[in-house]
């Protein structure tokens, strides 16, 4: 590692924290569109602040109608490397021990919404370029920082940008984890609907409710029935607690399991599929029986609904039946599917339709797998930087989630989380370790120098 870079970053620790605080103080949660603020006033305000910090670092900045910004190292050289960050954040939510929209320094941590996702990493990148510029380290090729304002709500900012602009040939985002994420599974979010869930044995379903978000294993599920005696109900599923109660002529069953992200459903306990299994036995409803056969409790690889597949580089399909709403007549469920690079959205939907014959299927989100070959010189360089700076083994990673570069042609995720880190991302007391903020800046500086610097003769 360049020792001058190392000393510069260490000497500028307080400045980095001060600039991060300026960004975090802006609650850049998506809001109502306004003139010049397509995703709300605060995301655009945070974008302007990021570009101001870049300007103070000697970079050449451009605000693109409030939805994205550019900060170039050179004003007149061909673009070679892009680094994609975002200034929008998720809402603060509850449970914070400190003010969410500020930076609180405590126990070696910098706590605040956006500290790790993605304002802290953005500051690390800015200071990497600032160090290169102020230390007069020669670059031959241009680097462009790209700042977005809608990553947390669908990346419409990037879609708008790409209508009029071209991304550089090399691109990474600090919106993931180390060493290098080069594969992101494809994703489908489907709705399964049936008009008639009539029972065959005299029981009557009044309602079924489960799940709030499609991309999470549902922790709770509840049904209200008539014509079923509470004492006749038996349920035994590992990891699920059932509560059975009555209200006049109604019987209420509530199942409680364990939530998990849809990219890792095996870590959860699906309350919905457990409850559907109980209901299928109690009601003899053909539609509910079919749902149980398609989505048996404990299965997360899509075998029973016909979509199981795998490959050596990205792993196997994962799926979760996550949201359910029924008024006792019809039923609608939502399904999250993450699939490997050996399949396509059309292929998965075709497989699903062959199995789910009792249901109308629609897909509201379709995203093909993203793959940048691990043997590219770009990825080899990033891996060598990680190993040289951290002294830890470098390798490529395939994930079921998605990063900011998912819909780009050649982008990878490079940081900013280190293996084993838990930064409370999207939760209360989100943080980045102070040492990690500095280490990120050193890694990014070294990567920029190797990718864009002058080659030795």
Short mmCIF file of N, CA, C and O in Angstrom, two decimals, residues 246-250:
data_model
loop_
_atom_site.label_atom_id
_atom_site.label_comp_id
_atom_site.label_asym_id
_atom_site.label_seq_id
_atom_site.Cartn_x
_atom_site.Cartn_y
_atom_site.Cartn_z
N UNK A 246 -60.84 -18.46 20.43
CA UNK A 246 -62.19 -18.40 19.86
C UNK A 246 -62.85 -17.09 20.24
O UNK A 246 -62.52 -16.46 21.26
N UNK A 247 -63.75 -16.65 19.39
CA UNK A 247 -64.52 -15.42 19.60
C UNK A 247 -65.93 -15.69 19.10
O UNK A 247 -66.18 -15.63 17.88
N UNK A 248 -66.85 -16.01 20.04
CA UNK A 248 -68.20 -16.43 19.70
C UNK A 248 -68.12 -17.66 18.79
O UNK A 248 -67.60 -18.70 19.19
N UNK A 249 -68.60 -17.56 17.53
CA UNK A 249 -68.60 -18.74 16.66
C UNK A 249 -67.36 -18.80 15.77
O UNK A 249 -67.30 -19.62 14.84
N UNK A 250 -66.38 -17.96 16.05
CA UNK A 250 -65.18 -17.90 15.21
C UNK A 250 -63.99 -18.53 15.92
O UNK A 250 -63.85 -18.40 17.13
#
